[in-house]
mmCIF file of C-alpha atoms in Angstrom:
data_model
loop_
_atom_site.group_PDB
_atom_site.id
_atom_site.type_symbol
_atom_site.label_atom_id
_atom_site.label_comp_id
_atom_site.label_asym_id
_atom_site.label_seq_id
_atom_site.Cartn_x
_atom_site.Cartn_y
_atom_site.Cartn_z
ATOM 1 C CA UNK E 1 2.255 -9.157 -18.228
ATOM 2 C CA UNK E 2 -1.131 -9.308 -19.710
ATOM 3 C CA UNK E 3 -2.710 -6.818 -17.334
ATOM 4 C CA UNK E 4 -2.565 -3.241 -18.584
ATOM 5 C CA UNK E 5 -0.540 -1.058 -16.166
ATOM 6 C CA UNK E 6 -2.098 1.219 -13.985
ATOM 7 C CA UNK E 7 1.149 3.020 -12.785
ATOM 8 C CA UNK E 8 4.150 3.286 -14.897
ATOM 9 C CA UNK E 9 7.696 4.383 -13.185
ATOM 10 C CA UNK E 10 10.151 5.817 -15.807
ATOM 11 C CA UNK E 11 14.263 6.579 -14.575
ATOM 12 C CA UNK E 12 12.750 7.225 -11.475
ATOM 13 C CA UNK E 13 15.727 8.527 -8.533
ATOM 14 C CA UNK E 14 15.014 9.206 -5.253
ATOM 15 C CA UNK E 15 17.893 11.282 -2.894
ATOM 16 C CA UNK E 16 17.768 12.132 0.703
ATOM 17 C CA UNK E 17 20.070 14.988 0.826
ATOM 18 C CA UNK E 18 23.410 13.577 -0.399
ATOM 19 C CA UNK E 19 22.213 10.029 -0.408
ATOM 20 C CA UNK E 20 20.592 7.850 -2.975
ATOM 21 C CA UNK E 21 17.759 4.972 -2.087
ATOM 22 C CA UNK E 22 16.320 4.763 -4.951
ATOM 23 C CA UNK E 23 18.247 4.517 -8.428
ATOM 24 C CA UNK E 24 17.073 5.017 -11.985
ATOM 25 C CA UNK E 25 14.231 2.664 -11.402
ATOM 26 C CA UNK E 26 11.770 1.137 -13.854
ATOM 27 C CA UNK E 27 8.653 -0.239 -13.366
ATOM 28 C CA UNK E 28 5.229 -1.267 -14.099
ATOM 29 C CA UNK E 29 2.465 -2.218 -11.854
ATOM 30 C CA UNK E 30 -0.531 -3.623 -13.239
ATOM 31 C CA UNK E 31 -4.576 -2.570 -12.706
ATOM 32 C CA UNK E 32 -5.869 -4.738 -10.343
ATOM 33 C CA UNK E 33 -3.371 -6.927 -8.866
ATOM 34 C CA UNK E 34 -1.410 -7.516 -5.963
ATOM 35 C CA UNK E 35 1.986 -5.740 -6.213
ATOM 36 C CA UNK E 36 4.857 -6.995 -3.153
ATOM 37 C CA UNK E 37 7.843 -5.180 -2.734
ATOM 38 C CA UNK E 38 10.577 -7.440 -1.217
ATOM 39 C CA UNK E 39 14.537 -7.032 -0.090
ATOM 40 C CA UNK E 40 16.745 -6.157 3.022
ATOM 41 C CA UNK E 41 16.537 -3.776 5.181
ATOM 42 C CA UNK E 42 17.380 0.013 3.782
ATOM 43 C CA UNK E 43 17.131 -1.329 -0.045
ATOM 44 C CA UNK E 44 14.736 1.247 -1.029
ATOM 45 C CA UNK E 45 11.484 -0.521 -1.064
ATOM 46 C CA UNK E 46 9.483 1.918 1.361
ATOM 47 C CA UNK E 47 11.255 5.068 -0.467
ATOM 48 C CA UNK E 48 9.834 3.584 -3.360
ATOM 49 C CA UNK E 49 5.948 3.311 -1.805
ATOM 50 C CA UNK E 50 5.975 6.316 -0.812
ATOM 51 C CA UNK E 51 6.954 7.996 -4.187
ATOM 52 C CA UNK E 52 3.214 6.588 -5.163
ATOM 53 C CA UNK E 53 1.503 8.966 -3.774
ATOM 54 C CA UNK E 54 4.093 11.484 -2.598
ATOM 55 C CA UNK E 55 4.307 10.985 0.847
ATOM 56 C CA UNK E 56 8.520 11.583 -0.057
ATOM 57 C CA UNK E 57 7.281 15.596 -0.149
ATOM 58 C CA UNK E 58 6.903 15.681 3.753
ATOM 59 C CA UNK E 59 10.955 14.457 4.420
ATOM 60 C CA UNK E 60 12.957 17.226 4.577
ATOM 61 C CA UNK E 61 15.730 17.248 1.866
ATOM 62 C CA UNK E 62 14.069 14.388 -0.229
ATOM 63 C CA UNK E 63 13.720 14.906 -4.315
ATOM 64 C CA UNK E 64 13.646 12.415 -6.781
ATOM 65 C CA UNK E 65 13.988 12.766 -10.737
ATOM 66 C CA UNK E 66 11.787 10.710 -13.241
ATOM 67 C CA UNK E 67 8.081 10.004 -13.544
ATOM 68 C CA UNK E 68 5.578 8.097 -12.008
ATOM 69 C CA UNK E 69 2.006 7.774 -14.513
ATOM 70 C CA UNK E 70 -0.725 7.209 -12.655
ATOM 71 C CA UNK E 71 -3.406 6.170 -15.686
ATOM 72 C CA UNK E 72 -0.585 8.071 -17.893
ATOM 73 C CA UNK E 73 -0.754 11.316 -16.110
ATOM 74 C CA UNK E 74 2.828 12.638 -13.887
ATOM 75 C CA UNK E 75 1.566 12.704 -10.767
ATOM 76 C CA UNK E 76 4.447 14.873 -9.465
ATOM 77 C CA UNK E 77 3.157 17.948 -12.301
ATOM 78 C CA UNK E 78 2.568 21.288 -11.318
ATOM 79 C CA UNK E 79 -1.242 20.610 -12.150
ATOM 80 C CA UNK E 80 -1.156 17.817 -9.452
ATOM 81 C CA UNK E 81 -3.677 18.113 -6.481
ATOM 82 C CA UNK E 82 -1.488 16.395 -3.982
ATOM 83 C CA UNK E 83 -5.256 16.295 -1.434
ATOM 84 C CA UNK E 84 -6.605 14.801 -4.835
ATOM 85 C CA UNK E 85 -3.568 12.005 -5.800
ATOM 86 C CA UNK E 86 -3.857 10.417 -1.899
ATOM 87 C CA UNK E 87 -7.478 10.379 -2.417
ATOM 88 C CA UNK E 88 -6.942 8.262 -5.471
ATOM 89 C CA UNK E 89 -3.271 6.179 -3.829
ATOM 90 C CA UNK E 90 -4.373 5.594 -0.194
ATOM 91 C CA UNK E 91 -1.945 4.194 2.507
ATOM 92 C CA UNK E 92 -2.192 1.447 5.383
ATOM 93 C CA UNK E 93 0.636 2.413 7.072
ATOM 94 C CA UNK E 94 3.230 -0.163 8.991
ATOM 95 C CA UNK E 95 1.567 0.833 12.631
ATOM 96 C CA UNK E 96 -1.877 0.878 12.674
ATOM 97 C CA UNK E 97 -2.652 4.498 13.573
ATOM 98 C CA UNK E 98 -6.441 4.808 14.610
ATOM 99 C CA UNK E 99 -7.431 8.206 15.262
ATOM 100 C CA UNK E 100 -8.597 8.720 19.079
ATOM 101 C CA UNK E 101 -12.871 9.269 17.876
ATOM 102 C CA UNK E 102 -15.397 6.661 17.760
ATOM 103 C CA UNK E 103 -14.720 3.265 15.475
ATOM 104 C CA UNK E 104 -17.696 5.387 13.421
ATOM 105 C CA UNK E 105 -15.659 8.404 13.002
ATOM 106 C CA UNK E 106 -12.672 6.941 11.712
ATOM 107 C CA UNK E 107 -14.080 5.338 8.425
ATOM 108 C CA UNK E 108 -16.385 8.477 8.085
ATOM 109 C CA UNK E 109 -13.214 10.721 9.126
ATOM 110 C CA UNK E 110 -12.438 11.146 4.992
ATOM 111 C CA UNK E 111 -15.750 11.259 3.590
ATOM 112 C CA UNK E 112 -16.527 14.426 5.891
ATOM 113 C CA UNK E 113 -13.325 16.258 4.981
ATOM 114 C CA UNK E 114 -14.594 15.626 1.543
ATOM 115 C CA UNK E 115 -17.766 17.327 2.283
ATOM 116 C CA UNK E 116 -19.972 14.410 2.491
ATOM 117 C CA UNK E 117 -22.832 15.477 5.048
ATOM 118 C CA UNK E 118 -25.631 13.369 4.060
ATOM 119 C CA UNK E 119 -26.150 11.070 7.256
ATOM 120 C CA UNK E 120 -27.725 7.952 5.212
ATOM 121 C CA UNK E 121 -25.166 8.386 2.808
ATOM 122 C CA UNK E 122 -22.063 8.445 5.030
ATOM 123 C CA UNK E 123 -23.592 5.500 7.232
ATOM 124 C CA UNK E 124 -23.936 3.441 4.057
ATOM 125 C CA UNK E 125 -20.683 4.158 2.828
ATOM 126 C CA UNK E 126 -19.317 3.364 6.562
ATOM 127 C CA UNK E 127 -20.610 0.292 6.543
ATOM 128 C CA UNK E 128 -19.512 -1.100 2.962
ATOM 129 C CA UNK E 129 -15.717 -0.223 3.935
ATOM 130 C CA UNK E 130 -16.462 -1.771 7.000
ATOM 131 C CA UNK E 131 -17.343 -5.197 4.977
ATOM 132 C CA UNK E 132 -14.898 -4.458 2.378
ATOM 133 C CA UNK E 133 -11.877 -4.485 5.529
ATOM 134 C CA UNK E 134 -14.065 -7.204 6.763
ATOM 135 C CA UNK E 135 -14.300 -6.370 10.054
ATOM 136 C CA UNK E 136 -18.370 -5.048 10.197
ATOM 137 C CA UNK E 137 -19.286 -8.585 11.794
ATOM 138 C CA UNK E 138 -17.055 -7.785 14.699
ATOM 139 C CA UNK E 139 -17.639 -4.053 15.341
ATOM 140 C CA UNK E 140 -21.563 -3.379 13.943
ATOM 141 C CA UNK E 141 -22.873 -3.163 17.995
ATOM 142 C CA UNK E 142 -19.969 -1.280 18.772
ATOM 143 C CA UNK E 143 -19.383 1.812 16.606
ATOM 144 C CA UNK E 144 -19.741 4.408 19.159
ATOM 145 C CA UNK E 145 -17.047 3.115 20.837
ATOM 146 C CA UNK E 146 -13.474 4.389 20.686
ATOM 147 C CA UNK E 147 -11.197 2.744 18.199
ATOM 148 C CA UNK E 148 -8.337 2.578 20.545
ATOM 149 C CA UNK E 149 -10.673 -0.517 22.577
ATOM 150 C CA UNK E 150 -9.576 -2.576 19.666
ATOM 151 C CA UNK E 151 -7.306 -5.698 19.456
ATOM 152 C CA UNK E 152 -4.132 -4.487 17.049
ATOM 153 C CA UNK E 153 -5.517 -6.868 14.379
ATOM 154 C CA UNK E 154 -8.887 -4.938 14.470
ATOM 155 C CA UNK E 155 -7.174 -1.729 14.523
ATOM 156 C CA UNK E 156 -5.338 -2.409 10.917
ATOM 157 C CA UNK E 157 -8.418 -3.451 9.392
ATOM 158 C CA UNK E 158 -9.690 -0.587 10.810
ATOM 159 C CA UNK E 159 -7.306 1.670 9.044
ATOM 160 C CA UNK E 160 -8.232 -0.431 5.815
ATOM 161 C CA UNK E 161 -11.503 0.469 6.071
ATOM 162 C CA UNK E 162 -10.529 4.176 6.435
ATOM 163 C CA UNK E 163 -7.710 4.130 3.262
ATOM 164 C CA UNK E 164 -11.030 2.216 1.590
ATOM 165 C CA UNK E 165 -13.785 4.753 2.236
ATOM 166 C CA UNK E 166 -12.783 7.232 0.369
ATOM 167 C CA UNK E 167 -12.991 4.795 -2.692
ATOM 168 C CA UNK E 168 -9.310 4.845 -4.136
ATOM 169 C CA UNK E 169 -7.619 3.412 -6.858
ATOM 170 C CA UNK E 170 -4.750 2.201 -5.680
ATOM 171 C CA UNK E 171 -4.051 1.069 -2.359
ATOM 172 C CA UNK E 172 -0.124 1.390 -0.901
ATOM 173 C CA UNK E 173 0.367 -0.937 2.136
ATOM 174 C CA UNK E 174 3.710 -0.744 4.066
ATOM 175 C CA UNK E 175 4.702 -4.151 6.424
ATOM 176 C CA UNK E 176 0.826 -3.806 7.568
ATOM 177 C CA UNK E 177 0.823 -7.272 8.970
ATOM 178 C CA UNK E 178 4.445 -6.752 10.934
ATOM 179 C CA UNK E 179 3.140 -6.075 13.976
ATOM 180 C CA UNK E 180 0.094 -8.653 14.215
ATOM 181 C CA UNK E 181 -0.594 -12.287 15.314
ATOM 182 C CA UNK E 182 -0.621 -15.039 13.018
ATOM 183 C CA UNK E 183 -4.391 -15.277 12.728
ATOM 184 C CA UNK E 184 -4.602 -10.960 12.359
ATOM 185 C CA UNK E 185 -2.197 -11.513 9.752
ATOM 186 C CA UNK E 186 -3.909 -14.417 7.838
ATOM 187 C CA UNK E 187 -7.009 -11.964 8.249
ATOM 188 C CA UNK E 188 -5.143 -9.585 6.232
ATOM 189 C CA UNK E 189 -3.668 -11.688 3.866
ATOM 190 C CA UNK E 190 -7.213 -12.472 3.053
ATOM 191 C CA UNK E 191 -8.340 -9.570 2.746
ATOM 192 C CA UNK E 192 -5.925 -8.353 0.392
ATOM 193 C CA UNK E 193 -6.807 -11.584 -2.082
ATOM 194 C CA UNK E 194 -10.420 -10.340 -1.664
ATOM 195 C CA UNK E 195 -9.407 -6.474 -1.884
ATOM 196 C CA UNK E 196 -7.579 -6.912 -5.396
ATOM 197 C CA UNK E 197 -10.925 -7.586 -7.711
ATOM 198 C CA UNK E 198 -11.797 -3.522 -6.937
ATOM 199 C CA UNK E 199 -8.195 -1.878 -6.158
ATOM 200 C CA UNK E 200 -4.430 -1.894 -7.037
ATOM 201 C CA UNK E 201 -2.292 -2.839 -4.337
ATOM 202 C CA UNK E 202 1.438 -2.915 -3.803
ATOM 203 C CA UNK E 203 2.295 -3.878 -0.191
ATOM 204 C CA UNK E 204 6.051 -3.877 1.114
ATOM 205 C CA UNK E 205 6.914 -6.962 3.215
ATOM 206 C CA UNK E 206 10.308 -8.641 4.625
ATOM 207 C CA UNK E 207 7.916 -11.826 5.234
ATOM 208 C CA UNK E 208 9.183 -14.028 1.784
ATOM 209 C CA UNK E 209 6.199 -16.570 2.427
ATOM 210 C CA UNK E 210 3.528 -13.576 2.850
ATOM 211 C CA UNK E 211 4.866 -12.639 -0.806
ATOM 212 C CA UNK E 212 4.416 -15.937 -1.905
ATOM 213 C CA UNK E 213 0.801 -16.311 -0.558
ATOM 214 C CA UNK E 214 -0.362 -12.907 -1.655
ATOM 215 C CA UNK E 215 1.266 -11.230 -4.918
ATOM 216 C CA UNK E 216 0.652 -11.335 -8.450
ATOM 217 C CA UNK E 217 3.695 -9.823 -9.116
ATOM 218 C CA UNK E 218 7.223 -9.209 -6.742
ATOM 219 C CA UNK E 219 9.849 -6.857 -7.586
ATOM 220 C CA UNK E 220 13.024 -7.345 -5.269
ATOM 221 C CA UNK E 221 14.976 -3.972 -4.583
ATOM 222 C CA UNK E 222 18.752 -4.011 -3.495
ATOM 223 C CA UNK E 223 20.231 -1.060 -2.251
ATOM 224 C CA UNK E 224 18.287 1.077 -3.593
ATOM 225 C CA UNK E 225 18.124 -0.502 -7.160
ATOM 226 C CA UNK E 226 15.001 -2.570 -9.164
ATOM 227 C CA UNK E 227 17.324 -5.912 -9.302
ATOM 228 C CA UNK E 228 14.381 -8.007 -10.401
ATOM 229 C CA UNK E 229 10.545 -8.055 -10.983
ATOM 230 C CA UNK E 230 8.374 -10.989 -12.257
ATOM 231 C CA UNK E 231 5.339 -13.177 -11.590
ATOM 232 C CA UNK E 232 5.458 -14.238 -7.873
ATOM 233 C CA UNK E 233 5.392 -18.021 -9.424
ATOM 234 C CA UNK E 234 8.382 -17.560 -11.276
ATOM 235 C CA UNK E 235 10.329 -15.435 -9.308
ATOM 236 C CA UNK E 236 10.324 -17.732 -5.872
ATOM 237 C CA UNK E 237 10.727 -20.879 -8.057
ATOM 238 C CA UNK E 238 13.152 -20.303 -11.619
ATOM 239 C CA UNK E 239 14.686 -16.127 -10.618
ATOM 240 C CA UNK E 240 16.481 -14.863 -13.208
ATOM 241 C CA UNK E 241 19.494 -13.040 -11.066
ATOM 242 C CA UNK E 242 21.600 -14.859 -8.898
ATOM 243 C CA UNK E 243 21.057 -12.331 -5.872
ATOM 244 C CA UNK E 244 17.737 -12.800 -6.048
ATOM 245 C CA UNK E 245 17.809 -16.548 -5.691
ATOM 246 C CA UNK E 246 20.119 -16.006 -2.795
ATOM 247 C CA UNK E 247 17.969 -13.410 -1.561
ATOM 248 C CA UNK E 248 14.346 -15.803 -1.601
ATOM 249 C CA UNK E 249 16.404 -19.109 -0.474
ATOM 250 C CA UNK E 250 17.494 -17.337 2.761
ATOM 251 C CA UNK E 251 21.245 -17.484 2.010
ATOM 252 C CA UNK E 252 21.014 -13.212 2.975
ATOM 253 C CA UNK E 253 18.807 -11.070 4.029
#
């Protein structure tokens, strides 16, 4: 992999009380490319996502051993700011989850929690996210009103534009096209291609052909273990594990 690696994952284990979903896993994900996770139901893929950014820290009886570098530094070390690290990893979460305030207020829902007051400022920055999620043609005359008059498609971009406004590094998207239409979801799939020349992105999907179309990169997880990773190219054409090429050729899943 040419690309230099913007998050490194060494041995990393992840437990839920007295089971394990994610086993001594190792992996690199490179600076500016699009990252899928892909596998079965329960493998470990989400687990894994949310060890990113250390969203695991909110489920009661989770702990994991082994690092994950962000840009070299542990993000799970005492010195951590945890407000900080999902400033830097955002999330676009499975269900888009538009808070109840104006389509306004959402994207600028971040920027004020990080003290930004200056009105020019925070309507500028509104409206790039807005473009960057690619939804400002449809929603400029409308940004007073709620978020919840959306269509579902509008409401992930939406939540793009949110993870996006507060200018991260990485961005961590899990199934966020699962619940759309065909054209939402070729919206998104766009997006992302656009999306990749500014952020990191690793995005979790069951949809084999949405890997294909979108990722640099796919690592398949099976119960709960790394079984391959690779150039999407290579790994949907010439995989290197037999489960794998069962797994992409639909013979289980």
């Amino acid at each position: 992999m040419s690309a230099q690696p913007k998050v490194k994952v060494r041995r990393l284990s992840i437990h839920y009380r007295d089971k394990t979903a994610v086993k001594n896993l190792d992996l690199d994900i490179a600076e500016r490319q699009v990252l899928a996770l892909i596998g079965p139901s329960g493998c470990g893929k989400s687990t894994f996502l949310r060890a990113l950014n250390r969203m695991n820290d909110l489920i009661p009886g989770a702990r994991q051993e082994g690092e994950v570098l962000l840009d070299g530094q542990d993000i799970n070390g005492r010195e951590i700011d945890v407000v900080d690290l999902r400033r830097r990893v955002g999330m676009v979460f499975q269900k888009s989850n538009p808070f109840p305030k104006s389509i306004f207020e959402n994207v600028a829902f971040g920027l004020r929690i990080a003290g930004l007051r200056d009105k020019a400022e925070l309507t500028a920055r509104v409206e790039a996210s807005l473009h960057h999620a690619a939804l400002w043609d449809e929603v400029k005359d409308r940004l007073a009103e709620s978020a919840l008059s959306l269509s579902g498609g509008q409401q992930q971009r939406l939540c793009i534009a949110r993870a996006l406004a507060i200018e991260p590094e990485v961005v961590l998207m899990d199934e966020p096209a699962s619940a759309l239409d065909p054209l939402s979801t070729a919206k998104i799939e766009e997006l992302m291609h656009e999306l990749k020349s500014r952020y990191t992105i690793v995005i979790v999907t069951h949809n084999m052909q949405q890997a294909a179309r979108v990722s640099d990169q796919t690592a398949f997880f099976y119960m709960g273990e790394l079984i391959e990773v690779g150039s999407t190219a290579h790994l949907f054409t010439n995989p290197g594990v037999k489960r794998t090429e069962d797994y992409v050729t639909g013979k289980f899943g």
